[in-house]
PDB file of C-alpha atoms and ligand atoms in Angstrom:
ATOM      1  CA  MET A   1      19.395  -2.183  11.373  1.00 96.00           C
ATOM      2  CA  ARG A   2      17.891  -2.387   7.897  1.00 98.00           C
ATOM      3  CA  ILE A   3      14.142  -1.683   7.886  1.00 98.00           C
ATOM      4  CA  ASP A   4      11.816  -1.798   4.842  1.00 98.00           C
ATOM      5  CA  LEU A   5       8.193  -0.925   5.667  1.00 98.00           C
ATOM      6  CA  HIS A   6       6.248  -1.453   2.412  1.00 98.00           C
ATOM      7  CA  THR A   7       6.011  -4.685   0.368  1.00 98.00           C
ATOM      8  CA  HIS A   8       3.375  -6.612  -1.575  1.00 98.00           C
ATOM      9  CA  SER A   9       2.771 -10.343  -2.009  1.00 98.00           C
ATOM     10  CA  THR A  10       0.334 -12.529  -3.922  1.00 97.00           C
ATOM     11  CA  ALA A  11      -2.176 -11.609  -1.210  1.00 98.00           C
ATOM     12  CA  SER A  12      -2.600  -8.494  -3.381  1.00 98.00           C
ATOM     13  CA  ASP A  13      -0.677  -7.674  -6.557  1.00 97.00           C
ATOM     14  CA  GLY A  14       2.882  -8.808  -5.829  1.00 97.00           C
ATOM     15  CA  THR A  15       4.302 -11.839  -7.588  1.00 96.00           C
ATOM     16  CA  LEU A  16       5.883 -13.653  -4.583  1.00 98.00           C
ATOM     17  CA  SER A  17       3.921 -15.488  -1.887  1.00 98.00           C
ATOM     18  CA  PRO A  18       3.872 -13.857   1.577  1.00 98.00           C
ATOM     19  CA  ALA A  19       6.423 -16.425   2.826  1.00 98.00           C
ATOM     20  CA  ASP A  20       8.714 -15.788  -0.143  1.00 98.00           C
ATOM     21  CA  VAL A  21       8.590 -12.012   0.358  1.00 98.00           C
ATOM     22  CA  VAL A  22       9.836 -12.559   3.914  1.00 98.00           C
ATOM     23  CA  ILE A  23      12.481 -15.085   2.868  1.00 98.00           C
ATOM     24  CA  GLU A  24      13.747 -12.735   0.144  1.00 98.00           C
ATOM     25  CA  ALA A  25      13.734  -9.855   2.635  1.00 98.00           C
ATOM     26  CA  ALA A  26      15.975 -11.829   4.992  1.00 98.00           C
ATOM     27  CA  ARG A  27      18.211 -12.750   2.061  1.00 98.00           C
ATOM     28  CA  ALA A  28      18.448  -9.083   1.099  1.00 98.00           C
ATOM     29  CA  GLY A  29      19.901  -8.396   4.547  1.00 98.00           C
ATOM     30  CA  LEU A  30      16.839  -6.767   6.086  1.00 98.00           C
ATOM     31  CA  ASP A  31      16.243  -7.001   9.846  1.00 98.00           C
ATOM     32  CA  VAL A  32      12.642  -5.753   9.700  1.00 98.00           C
ATOM     33  CA  VAL A  33      10.110  -6.015   6.883  1.00 98.00           C
ATOM     34  CA  ALA A  34       6.482  -4.911   6.742  1.00 98.00           C
ATOM     35  CA  LEU A  35       4.040  -6.821   4.555  1.00 98.00           C
ATOM     36  CA  THR A  36       1.542  -4.223   3.314  1.00 98.00           C
ATOM     37  CA  ASP A  37      -0.759  -5.810   0.776  1.00 98.00           C
ATOM     38  CA  HIS A  38      -3.486  -3.640  -0.716  1.00 98.00           C
ATOM     39  CA  ASP A  39      -6.599  -3.568   1.500  1.00 98.00           C
ATOM     40  CA  SER A  40      -5.982  -7.026   2.965  1.00 98.00           C
ATOM     41  CA  ALA A  41      -4.281  -8.773   5.870  1.00 98.00           C
ATOM     42  CA  ALA A  42      -4.678 -12.168   4.199  1.00 98.00           C
ATOM     43  CA  GLY A  43      -0.896 -12.689   3.968  1.00 98.00           C
ATOM     44  CA  TRP A  44      -0.037 -11.969   7.602  1.00 98.00           C
ATOM     45  CA  ALA A  45      -0.239 -15.459   9.100  1.00 98.00           C
ATOM     46  CA  GLU A  46       1.893 -17.087   6.416  1.00 98.00           C
ATOM     47  CA  ALA A  47       4.405 -14.229   6.550  1.00 98.00           C
ATOM     48  CA  GLU A  48       4.671 -14.401  10.340  1.00 98.00           C
ATOM     49  CA  LEU A  49       5.507 -18.123  10.251  1.00 98.00           C
ATOM     50  CA  ALA A  50       8.154 -17.491   7.609  1.00 98.00           C
ATOM     51  CA  ALA A  51       9.571 -14.571   9.596  1.00 98.00           C
ATOM     52  CA  GLU A  52      10.009 -16.700  12.704  1.00 98.00           C
ATOM     53  CA  ALA A  53      11.810 -19.348  10.654  1.00 98.00           C
ATOM     54  CA  ALA A  54      14.015 -16.820   8.835  1.00 97.00           C
ATOM     55  CA  GLY A  55      14.879 -14.807  11.944  1.00 97.00           C
ATOM     56  CA  ILE A  56      13.535 -11.520  10.632  1.00 98.00           C
ATOM     57  CA  ARG A  57      10.999  -9.244  12.293  1.00 98.00           C
ATOM     58  CA  LEU A  58       7.665  -8.905  10.483  1.00 98.00           C
ATOM     59  CA  VAL A  59       5.536  -5.795  10.870  1.00 98.00           C
ATOM     60  CA  PRO A  60       1.929  -6.567   9.893  1.00 98.00           C
ATOM     61  CA  GLY A  61       0.573  -3.854   7.624  1.00 98.00           C
ATOM     62  CA  VAL A  62      -2.070  -3.005   5.042  1.00 98.00           C
ATOM     63  CA  GLU A  63      -1.858  -0.390   2.268  1.00 98.00           C
ATOM     64  CA  VAL A  64      -5.383   0.982   2.352  1.00 98.00           C
ATOM     65  CA  SER A  65      -7.093   2.610  -0.653  1.00 98.00           C
ATOM     66  CA  THR A  66      -8.599   5.930   0.399  1.00 98.00           C
ATOM     67  CA  LEU A  67     -10.062   8.931  -1.414  1.00 97.00           C
ATOM     68  CA  LEU A  68      -9.369  12.595  -0.748  1.00 95.00           C
ATOM     69  CA  GLY A  69     -11.342  15.059  -2.853  1.00 91.00           C
ATOM     70  CA  GLY A  70     -11.928  12.372  -5.464  1.00 89.00           C
ATOM     71  CA  ARG A  71      -8.232  11.473  -5.746  1.00 91.00           C
ATOM     72  CA  GLY A  72      -6.681   8.240  -4.538  1.00 93.00           C
ATOM     73  CA  VAL A  73      -4.425   8.360  -1.460  1.00 96.00           C
ATOM     74  CA  HIS A  74      -2.752   5.187  -0.174  1.00 97.00           C
ATOM     75  CA  VAL A  75      -2.516   4.952   3.603  1.00 98.00           C
ATOM     76  CA  LEU A  76      -0.203   2.416   5.215  1.00 98.00           C
ATOM     77  CA  ALA A  77      -1.721   0.912   8.355  1.00 98.00           C
ATOM     78  CA  TYR A  78       0.815  -0.705  10.663  1.00 98.00           C
ATOM     79  CA  LEU A  79       0.103  -2.890  13.685  1.00 97.00           C
ATOM     80  CA  ALA A  80      -3.629  -2.216  13.587  1.00 97.00           C
ATOM     81  CA  ASP A  81      -6.155  -4.690  14.939  1.00 96.00           C
ATOM     82  CA  VAL A  82      -7.901  -5.538  11.658  1.00 96.00           C
ATOM     83  CA  GLY A  83     -10.586  -7.311  13.677  1.00 95.00           C
ATOM     84  CA  TYR A  84     -11.774  -3.920  15.014  1.00 96.00           C
ATOM     85  CA  PRO A  85     -15.290  -4.035  13.528  1.00 97.00           C
ATOM     86  CA  PRO A  86     -15.444  -0.550  11.916  1.00 97.00           C
ATOM     87  CA  LEU A  87     -12.034  -1.081  10.287  1.00 98.00           C
ATOM     88  CA  ALA A  88     -12.909  -4.622   9.185  1.00 98.00           C
ATOM     89  CA  ALA A  89     -16.140  -3.324   7.635  1.00 98.00           C
ATOM     90  CA  GLU A  90     -14.297  -0.624   5.668  1.00 98.00           C
ATOM     91  CA  LEU A  91     -11.681  -3.068   4.364  1.00 98.00           C
ATOM     92  CA  ALA A  92     -14.489  -5.410   3.292  1.00 98.00           C
ATOM     93  CA  ALA A  93     -16.223  -2.538   1.467  1.00 98.00           C
ATOM     94  CA  ILE A  94     -13.009  -1.640  -0.380  1.00 98.00           C
ATOM     95  CA  LEU A  95     -12.417  -5.269  -1.413  1.00 98.00           C
ATOM     96  CA  ALA A  96     -16.038  -5.532  -2.581  1.00 98.00           C
ATOM     97  CA  GLY A  97     -15.471  -2.411  -4.673  1.00 98.00           C
ATOM     98  CA  ARG A  98     -12.430  -4.052  -6.273  1.00 97.00           C
ATOM     99  CA  SER A  99     -14.333  -7.221  -7.187  1.00 97.00           C
ATOM    100  CA  GLY A 100     -17.377  -5.234  -8.264  1.00 97.00           C
ATOM    101  CA  ARG A 101     -15.575  -3.072 -10.792  1.00 97.00           C
ATOM    102  CA  LEU A 102     -13.884  -5.998 -12.546  1.00 97.00           C
ATOM    103  CA  PRO A 103     -16.829  -6.906 -14.835  1.00 97.00           C
ATOM    104  CA  GLN A 104     -17.150  -3.230 -15.839  1.00 97.00           C
ATOM    105  CA  MET A 105     -13.435  -2.973 -16.636  1.00 98.00           C
ATOM    106  CA  VAL A 106     -13.590  -6.120 -18.738  1.00 98.00           C
ATOM    107  CA  GLU A 107     -16.702  -4.865 -20.533  1.00 98.00           C
ATOM    108  CA  ARG A 108     -14.921  -1.650 -21.476  1.00 97.00           C
ATOM    109  CA  LEU A 109     -11.812  -3.455 -22.645  1.00 98.00           C
ATOM    110  CA  VAL A 110     -13.925  -5.812 -24.776  1.00 98.00           C
ATOM    111  CA  ALA A 111     -15.742  -2.789 -26.235  1.00 97.00           C
ATOM    112  CA  ALA A 112     -12.304  -1.363 -27.095  1.00 96.00           C
ATOM    113  CA  GLY A 113     -11.466  -4.553 -28.984  1.00 96.00           C
ATOM    114  CA  VAL A 114      -9.487  -6.526 -26.388  1.00 96.00           C
ATOM    115  CA  ASP A 115     -10.236 -10.226 -25.997  1.00 96.00           C
ATOM    116  CA  ILE A 116     -10.439 -10.715 -22.211  1.00 98.00           C
ATOM    117  CA  THR A 117     -12.833 -12.186 -19.626  1.00 97.00           C
ATOM    118  CA  ALA A 118     -13.357 -11.553 -15.917  1.00 97.00           C
ATOM    119  CA  ASP A 119     -12.636 -15.222 -15.214  1.00 97.00           C
ATOM    120  CA  GLU A 120      -9.231 -14.897 -16.868  1.00 98.00           C
ATOM    121  CA  VAL A 121      -8.433 -12.001 -14.530  1.00 98.00           C
ATOM    122  CA  ARG A 122      -9.715 -13.909 -11.477  1.00 97.00           C
ATOM    123  CA  ALA A 123      -7.529 -16.869 -12.444  1.00 97.00           C
ATOM    124  CA  GLN A 124      -4.559 -14.524 -12.866  1.00 96.00           C
ATOM    125  CA  ALA A 125      -5.216 -13.097  -9.388  1.00 96.00           C
ATOM    126  CA  GLY A 126      -4.949 -16.633  -8.038  1.00 94.00           C
ATOM    127  CA  GLY A 127      -7.232 -16.192  -5.056  1.00 91.00           C
ATOM    128  CA  SER A 128      -5.938 -12.762  -4.024  1.00 96.00           C
ATOM    129  CA  PRO A 129      -8.772 -10.982  -2.207  1.00 96.00           C
ATOM    130  CA  ALA A 130      -7.541  -7.644  -3.619  1.00 97.00           C
ATOM    131  CA  ILE A 131      -8.149  -7.989  -7.342  1.00 97.00           C
ATOM    132  CA  GLY A 132      -6.725  -4.995  -9.148  1.00 96.00           C
ATOM    133  CA  ARG A 133      -5.580  -3.467 -12.361  1.00 97.00           C
ATOM    134  CA  PRO A 134      -2.178  -5.175 -12.085  1.00 96.00           C
ATOM    135  CA  HIS A 135      -3.940  -8.536 -12.516  1.00 97.00           C
ATOM    136  CA  VAL A 136      -5.749  -7.216 -15.582  1.00 98.00           C
ATOM    137  CA  ALA A 137      -2.379  -5.947 -16.808  1.00 97.00           C
ATOM    138  CA  ASP A 138      -0.828  -9.398 -16.319  1.00 96.00           C
ATOM    139  CA  VAL A 139      -3.554 -10.967 -18.488  1.00 98.00           C
ATOM    140  CA  LEU A 140      -2.873  -8.363 -21.196  1.00 98.00           C
ATOM    141  CA  VAL A 141       0.844  -9.211 -20.977  1.00 97.00           C
ATOM    142  CA  ALA A 142       0.136 -12.957 -21.175  1.00 96.00           C
ATOM    143  CA  LYS A 143      -1.957 -12.382 -24.299  1.00 96.00           C
ATOM    144  CA  GLY A 144       0.759 -10.279 -25.897  1.00 96.00           C
ATOM    145  CA  VAL A 145      -1.456  -7.168 -25.975  1.00 97.00           C
ATOM    146  CA  VAL A 146       1.251  -5.219 -24.109  1.00 97.00           C
ATOM    147  CA  GLY A 147       4.838  -5.906 -23.104  1.00 96.00           C
ATOM    148  CA  ASP A 148       4.613  -5.227 -19.363  1.00 94.00           C
ATOM    149  CA  ARG A 149       2.444  -3.815 -16.558  1.00 93.00           C
ATOM    150  CA  ALA A 150       3.719  -0.289 -17.102  1.00 93.00           C
ATOM    151  CA  GLU A 151       2.613  -0.348 -20.746  1.00 96.00           C
ATOM    152  CA  ALA A 152      -0.770  -1.784 -19.731  1.00 97.00           C
ATOM    153  CA  PHE A 153      -1.310   1.146 -17.340  1.00 96.00           C
ATOM    154  CA  ALA A 154      -0.112   3.713 -19.870  1.00 96.00           C
ATOM    155  CA  THR A 155      -2.249   2.375 -22.724  1.00 97.00           C
ATOM    156  CA  TRP A 156      -5.343   0.815 -21.185  1.00 97.00           C
ATOM    157  CA  LEU A 157      -5.735   1.022 -17.414  1.00 97.00           C
ATOM    158  CA  GLY A 158      -4.618   4.442 -16.188  1.00 95.00           C
ATOM    159  CA  PRO A 159      -7.124   7.218 -15.372  1.00 92.00           C
ATOM    160  CA  GLY A 160      -8.841   8.196 -18.621  1.00 92.00           C
ATOM    161  CA  GLY A 161      -7.700   4.992 -20.317  1.00 96.00           C
ATOM    162  CA  PRO A 162     -10.243   2.809 -22.171  1.00 97.00           C
ATOM    163  CA  GLY A 163     -10.304   0.203 -19.379  1.00 97.00           C
ATOM    164  CA  TYR A 164     -10.364   2.579 -16.413  1.00 97.00           C
ATOM    165  CA  VAL A 165     -13.180   2.295 -13.866  1.00 97.00           C
ATOM    166  CA  ALA A 166     -13.115   4.181 -10.545  1.00 95.00           C
ATOM    167  CA  ARG A 167     -13.686   2.187  -7.382  1.00 96.00           C
ATOM    168  CA  TYR A 168     -14.648   2.754  -3.761  1.00 97.00           C
ATOM    169  CA  GLY A 169     -12.185   4.178  -1.255  1.00 98.00           C
ATOM    170  CA  THR A 170     -12.724   5.272   2.348  1.00 98.00           C
ATOM    171  CA  PRO A 171     -12.398   9.038   2.900  1.00 98.00           C
ATOM    172  CA  THR A 172      -8.734   9.480   3.901  1.00 98.00           C
ATOM    173  CA  GLU A 173      -9.348  11.246   7.214  1.00 98.00           C
ATOM    174  CA  VAL A 174     -11.914   8.599   8.221  1.00 98.00           C
ATOM    175  CA  MET A 175      -9.434   5.789   7.516  1.00 98.00           C
ATOM    176  CA  VAL A 176      -6.592   7.512   9.405  1.00 98.00           C
ATOM    177  CA  ARG A 177      -8.887   7.731  12.441  1.00 98.00           C
ATOM    178  CA  LEU A 178     -10.021   4.095  12.106  1.00 98.00           C
ATOM    179  CA  ILE A 179      -6.424   2.837  11.956  1.00 98.00           C
ATOM    180  CA  THR A 180      -5.504   4.911  14.995  1.00 98.00           C
ATOM    181  CA  ASP A 181      -8.589   3.723  16.907  1.00 97.00           C
ATOM    182  CA  ALA A 182      -7.653   0.148  15.979  1.00 97.00           C
ATOM    183  CA  GLY A 183      -4.401   0.531  17.906  1.00 96.00           C
ATOM    184  CA  GLY A 184      -2.261   1.000  14.810  1.00 97.00           C
ATOM    185  CA  VAL A 185      -0.363   3.825  13.187  1.00 98.00           C
ATOM    186  CA  ALA A 186      -1.250   5.469   9.870  1.00 98.00           C
ATOM    187  CA  VAL A 187       1.451   6.588   7.416  1.00 98.00           C
ATOM    188  CA  VAL A 188       0.659   8.161   4.033  1.00 98.00           C
ATOM    189  CA  ALA A 189       2.322   6.085   1.302  1.00 98.00           C
ATOM    190  CA  HIS A 190       4.260   7.925  -1.442  1.00 97.00           C
ATOM    191  CA  PRO A 191       2.399  11.204  -0.718  1.00 96.00           C
ATOM    192  CA  TRP A 192       3.827  12.890  -3.807  1.00 95.00           C
ATOM    193  CA  GLY A 193       4.038   9.837  -6.021  1.00 90.00           C
ATOM    194  CA  ARG A 194       2.903   9.885  -9.647  1.00 78.00           C
ATOM    195  CA  GLY A 195       2.407  13.650  -9.784  1.00 67.00           C
ATOM    196  CA  SER A 196       0.047  13.765  -6.797  1.00 70.00           C
ATOM    197  CA  ARG A 197       1.817  16.659  -5.090  1.00 72.00           C
ATOM    198  CA  ARG A 198      -1.264  18.857  -5.398  1.00 73.00           C
ATOM    199  CA  VAL A 199      -3.487  16.279  -3.659  1.00 83.00           C
ATOM    200  CA  LEU A 200      -1.602  16.486  -0.364  1.00 92.00           C
ATOM    201  CA  ASP A 201       0.152  19.720   0.470  1.00 91.00           C
ATOM    202  CA  ALA A 202       1.345  20.854   3.905  1.00 93.00           C
ATOM    203  CA  ALA A 203      -2.155  21.973   4.931  1.00 95.00           C
ATOM    204  CA  GLY A 204      -3.645  18.632   3.848  1.00 95.00           C
ATOM    205  CA  LEU A 205      -1.046  16.681   5.806  1.00 97.00           C
ATOM    206  CA  ALA A 206      -1.611  18.892   8.851  1.00 97.00           C
ATOM    207  CA  ARG A 207      -5.361  18.131   8.667  1.00 97.00           C
ATOM    208  CA  LEU A 208      -4.653  14.393   8.500  1.00 98.00           C
ATOM    209  CA  ARG A 209      -2.307  14.707  11.467  1.00 98.00           C
ATOM    210  CA  ASP A 210      -5.214  16.186  13.410  1.00 96.00           C
ATOM    211  CA  HIS A 211      -7.096  12.931  12.640  1.00 97.00           C
ATOM    212  CA  GLY A 212      -4.204  10.871  14.030  1.00 97.00           C
ATOM    213  CA  LEU A 213      -1.746  10.551  11.137  1.00 98.00           C
ATOM    214  CA  ALA A 214       1.615   9.334  12.467  1.00 98.00           C
ATOM    215  CA  GLY A 215       3.945   9.600   9.489  1.00 98.00           C
ATOM    216  CA  ILE A 216       4.670  10.025   5.808  1.00 98.00           C
ATOM    217  CA  GLU A 217       6.651   7.830   3.459  1.00 98.00           C
ATOM    218  CA  VAL A 218       9.494  10.068   2.328  1.00 98.00           C
ATOM    219  CA  GLU A 219      12.048   7.709   0.814  1.00 98.00           C
ATOM    220  CA  HIS A 220      10.170   6.080  -2.092  1.00 97.00           C
ATOM    221  CA  GLU A 221      11.117   5.554  -5.732  1.00 97.00           C
ATOM    222  CA  ASP A 222       8.232   7.783  -6.866  1.00 95.00           C
ATOM    223  CA  HIS A 223       9.945  10.745  -5.143  1.00 96.00           C
ATOM    224  CA  GLY A 224      12.928  12.502  -6.683  1.00 94.00           C
ATOM    225  CA  PRO A 225      15.699  14.049  -4.563  1.00 95.00           C
ATOM    226  CA  GLU A 226      13.965  17.445  -4.303  1.00 94.00           C
ATOM    227  CA  ASP A 227      10.642  15.939  -3.222  1.00 94.00           C
ATOM    228  CA  ARG A 228      12.432  13.809  -0.635  1.00 96.00           C
ATOM    229  CA  ALA A 229      14.170  16.850   0.817  1.00 96.00           C
ATOM    230  CA  ALA A 230      10.923  18.843   0.880  1.00 95.00           C
ATOM    231  CA  LEU A 231       8.965  15.957   2.459  1.00 96.00           C
ATOM    232  CA  HIS A 232      11.667  15.487   5.106  1.00 97.00           C
ATOM    233  CA  ALA A 233      11.371  19.162   6.002  1.00 97.00           C
ATOM    234  CA  LEU A 234       7.568  18.849   6.135  1.00 97.00           C
ATOM    235  CA  ALA A 235       7.785  15.801   8.391  1.00 98.00           C
ATOM    236  CA  THR A 236       9.986  17.733  10.796  1.00 98.00           C
ATOM    237  CA  GLU A 237       7.725  20.787  10.672  1.00 97.00           C
ATOM    238  CA  LEU A 238       4.522  18.765  11.246  1.00 97.00           C
ATOM    239  CA  ASP A 239       6.099  16.319  13.716  1.00 98.00           C
ATOM    240  CA  LEU A 240       5.314  13.350  11.444  1.00 98.00           C
ATOM    241  CA  VAL A 241       7.561  10.276  11.350  1.00 98.00           C
ATOM    242  CA  PRO A 242       9.469  10.023   8.032  1.00 98.00           C
ATOM    243  CA  THR A 243       9.706   6.491   6.645  1.00 98.00           C
ATOM    244  CA  GLY A 244      11.462   4.841   3.714  1.00 98.00           C
ATOM    245  CA  SER A 245      10.474   1.711   1.816  1.00 98.00           C
ATOM    246  CA  SER A 246      10.833  -0.260  -1.391  1.00 98.00           C
ATOM    247  CA  ASP A 247       7.139  -0.844  -2.306  1.00 98.00           C
ATOM    248  CA  PHE A 248       8.419  -4.211  -3.532  1.00 98.00           C
ATOM    249  CA  HIS A 249       6.027  -6.128  -5.856  1.00 97.00           C
ATOM    250  CA  GLY A 250       8.334  -8.980  -6.929  1.00 96.00           C
ATOM    251  CA  ALA A 251       8.504  -9.029 -10.715  1.00 91.00           C
ATOM    252  CA  GLY A 252       5.416  -6.792 -10.856  1.00 86.00           C
ATOM    253  CA  LYS A 253       7.222  -3.470 -10.501  1.00 88.00           C
ATOM    254  CA  VAL A 254      10.764  -2.895 -11.709  1.00 89.00           C
ATOM    255  CA  GLY A 255      13.148  -0.632  -9.773  1.00 93.00           C
ATOM    256  CA  HIS A 256      11.576  -1.472  -6.410  1.00 97.00           C
ATOM    257  CA  ALA A 257      14.025  -4.054  -5.039  1.00 98.00           C
ATOM    258  CA  LEU A 258      13.718  -5.014  -1.374  1.00 98.00           C
ATOM    259  CA  GLY A 259      15.725  -2.576   0.748  1.00 98.00           C
ATOM    260  CA  CYS A 260      16.189  -0.003  -2.039  1.00 98.00           C
ATOM    261  CA  ASN A 261      14.881   2.574   0.464  1.00 98.00           C
ATOM    262  CA  LEU A 262      15.077   2.158   4.240  1.00 98.00           C
ATOM    263  CA  THR A 263      13.440   3.536   7.382  1.00 98.00           C
ATOM    264  CA  ALA A 264      15.790   4.885  10.048  1.00 98.00           C
ATOM    265  CA  PRO A 265      15.795   2.820  13.281  1.00 98.00           C
ATOM    266  CA  ALA A 266      14.843   5.895  15.334  1.00 98.00           C
ATOM    267  CA  ALA A 267      11.832   6.526  13.072  1.00 98.00           C
ATOM    268  CA  PHE A 268      10.756   2.896  13.433  1.00 98.00           C
ATOM    269  CA  GLU A 269      11.021   3.154  17.229  1.00 98.00           C
ATOM    270  CA  ARG A 270       8.822   6.262  17.136  1.00 98.00           C
ATOM    271  CA  LEU A 271       6.169   4.373  15.139  1.00 98.00           C
ATOM    272  CA  LEU A 272       6.241   1.483  17.610  1.00 98.00           C
ATOM    273  CA  GLY A 273       5.823   3.907  20.509  1.00 97.00           C
ATOM    274  CA  LEU A 274       2.882   5.652  18.828  1.00 98.00           C
ATOM    275  CA  ALA A 275       1.234   2.304  18.023  1.00 97.00           C
ATOM    276  CA  ALA A 276       1.574   1.199  21.630  1.00 96.00           C
ATOM    277  CA  ALA A 277       0.078   4.498  22.807  1.00 96.00           C
ATOM    278  CA  ASN A 278      -2.798   4.217  20.325  1.00 96.00           C
ATOM    279  CA  ALA A 279      -3.488   0.642  21.424  1.00 95.00           C
ATOM    280  CA  THR A 280      -3.582   1.714  25.074  1.00 95.00           C
ATOM    281  CA  ALA A 281      -5.754   4.758  24.358  1.00 93.00           C
ATOM    282  CA  SER A 282      -8.301   2.731  22.400  1.00 89.00           C
ATOM    283  CA  GLY A 283      -8.275  -0.302  24.653  1.00 85.00           C
ATOM    284  CA  ARG A 284      -7.414  -2.483  21.639  1.00 78.00           C
ATOM    285  CA  PRO A 285      -4.922  -5.298  22.203  1.00 70.00           C
ATOM    286  CA  ALA A 286      -1.380  -4.197  21.341  1.00 66.00           C
ATOM    287  CA  SER A 287      -0.628  -6.092  18.149  1.00 62.00           C
ATOM    288  CA  GLY A 288       1.867  -8.957  18.285  1.00 45.00           C
ATOM    289  CA  ALA A 289       4.689  -7.117  16.587  1.00 42.00           C
ATOM    290  CA  ALA A 290       4.246  -4.017  18.744  1.00 38.00           C
ATOM    291  CA  ALA A 291       4.292  -6.026  21.929  1.00 36.00           C
ATOM    292  CA  ARG A 292       7.451  -7.925  21.105  1.00 36.00           C
TER     293      ARG A 292
HETATM  294  P1  AMP B 301      -5.667  -0.768  -8.385  1.00 72.18           P
HETATM  295  O1  AMP B 301      -5.246  -1.164  -7.007  1.00 72.18           O
HETATM  296  O2  AMP B 301      -6.444  -1.809  -9.080  1.00 72.18           O
HETATM  297  O3  AMP B 301      -6.322   0.575  -8.444  1.00 72.18           O
HETATM  298  O4  AMP B 301      -4.297  -0.625  -9.210  1.00 72.18           O
HETATM  299  C1  AMP B 301      -3.319   0.273  -8.732  1.00 72.18           C
HETATM  300  C2  AMP B 301      -2.045  -0.469  -8.403  1.00 72.18           C
HETATM  301  O5  AMP B 301      -1.401  -0.815  -9.606  1.00 72.18           O
HETATM  302  C3  AMP B 301      -1.065   0.398  -7.650  1.00 72.18           C
HETATM  303  O6  AMP B 301      -1.202   0.269  -6.267  1.00 72.18           O
HETATM  304  C4  AMP B 301       0.271  -0.123  -8.102  1.00 72.18           C
HETATM  305  O7  AMP B 301       0.658  -1.214  -7.292  1.00 72.18           O
HETATM  306  C5  AMP B 301       0.007  -0.630  -9.493  1.00 72.18           C
HETATM  307  N1  AMP B 301       0.397   0.321 -10.538  1.00 72.18           N
HETATM  308  C6  AMP B 301      -0.083   1.556 -10.745  1.00 72.18           C
HETATM  309  N2  AMP B 301       0.486   2.132 -11.835  1.00 72.18           N
HETATM  310  C7  AMP B 301       1.370   1.222 -12.311  1.00 72.18           C
HETATM  311  C8  AMP B 301       2.274   1.208 -13.409  1.00 72.18           C
HETATM  312  N3  AMP B 301       2.398   2.271 -14.231  1.00 72.18           N
HETATM  313  N4  AMP B 301       3.024   0.095 -13.592  1.00 72.18           N
HETATM  314  C9  AMP B 301       2.905  -0.963 -12.761  1.00 72.18           C
HETATM  315  N5  AMP B 301       2.062  -1.014 -11.715  1.00 72.18           N
HETATM  316  C10 AMP B 301       1.306   0.064 -11.496  1.00 72.18           C
HETATM  317 ZN1   ZN B 302       0.374  -2.711  -5.746  1.00 72.18          ZN
HETATM  318 FE1   FE B 303       0.646   2.597  -3.304  1.00 72.18          FE
HETATM  319 FE1   FE B 304       2.360  -0.274  -2.487  1.00 72.18          FE
END
């Protein structure tokens, strides 16, 4: 069984439609794929139809933007009922924060001498509810200001860059609890990605586990071999489920091909069991994929 639990579509900042992500996942030989767009479930329905047609199992997910001590932490929510009102309200607040910061980002870029408008970025995002820096980056690429998204982040959009504007995120422990109460399971995405090892150490992960955290993403391209080994040991020590995923973004992120990292079948089964238990405990309907 080949299982990839983290992918993005045009419902956030990937470059393939939700259906095409699923079709490509089946083509890549995956048996299970999770669609985990940033802060939005807008791609789920289209992806589910495509999954049925392609004979692959879809796990509905969201990669939620949270904040821990002022630093960003991405939390993967699997199988949660996104209609649970407190969770729906938080996701709406995060998306509003994304849209709200766009004019400020554009203003700063213009002040730094870049010719760009908010409408150009909105057009680039093509109706994605989760407008983000990658869409700004794509406009900069289209205008020839930079060569690719990575250069856009390094030069203009990263923390401290001329176009950087912070945005709203739910406190991490609050979001982990909301996901759990919504009958889903929460998994910290790339916990030590991009030099963030100091944000989440063993004590921090243990605290999140006390709020319901189910797992941590261990196998991810942002983690080198030593970090993977250390995170595996931590997962065992803290009784957290270790997962592995591509974080596929289509052409938007190189080196993240579908299936480049995988989740072990036993780990996936543990997540399904925890989701079912959380759904029962909270009285939320077990989500479609968990019930199948
Ligand atoms: P935002 O969601 O607007 O805060 O933008 C952050 C997103 O941009 C991340 O979730 C990644 O998907 C993407 N990203 C961050 N850094 C880079 C980079 N150096 N190159 C390409 N994409 C990036
Ligand atoms: Zn992304
Ligand atoms: Fe992420
Ligand atoms: Fe991601």
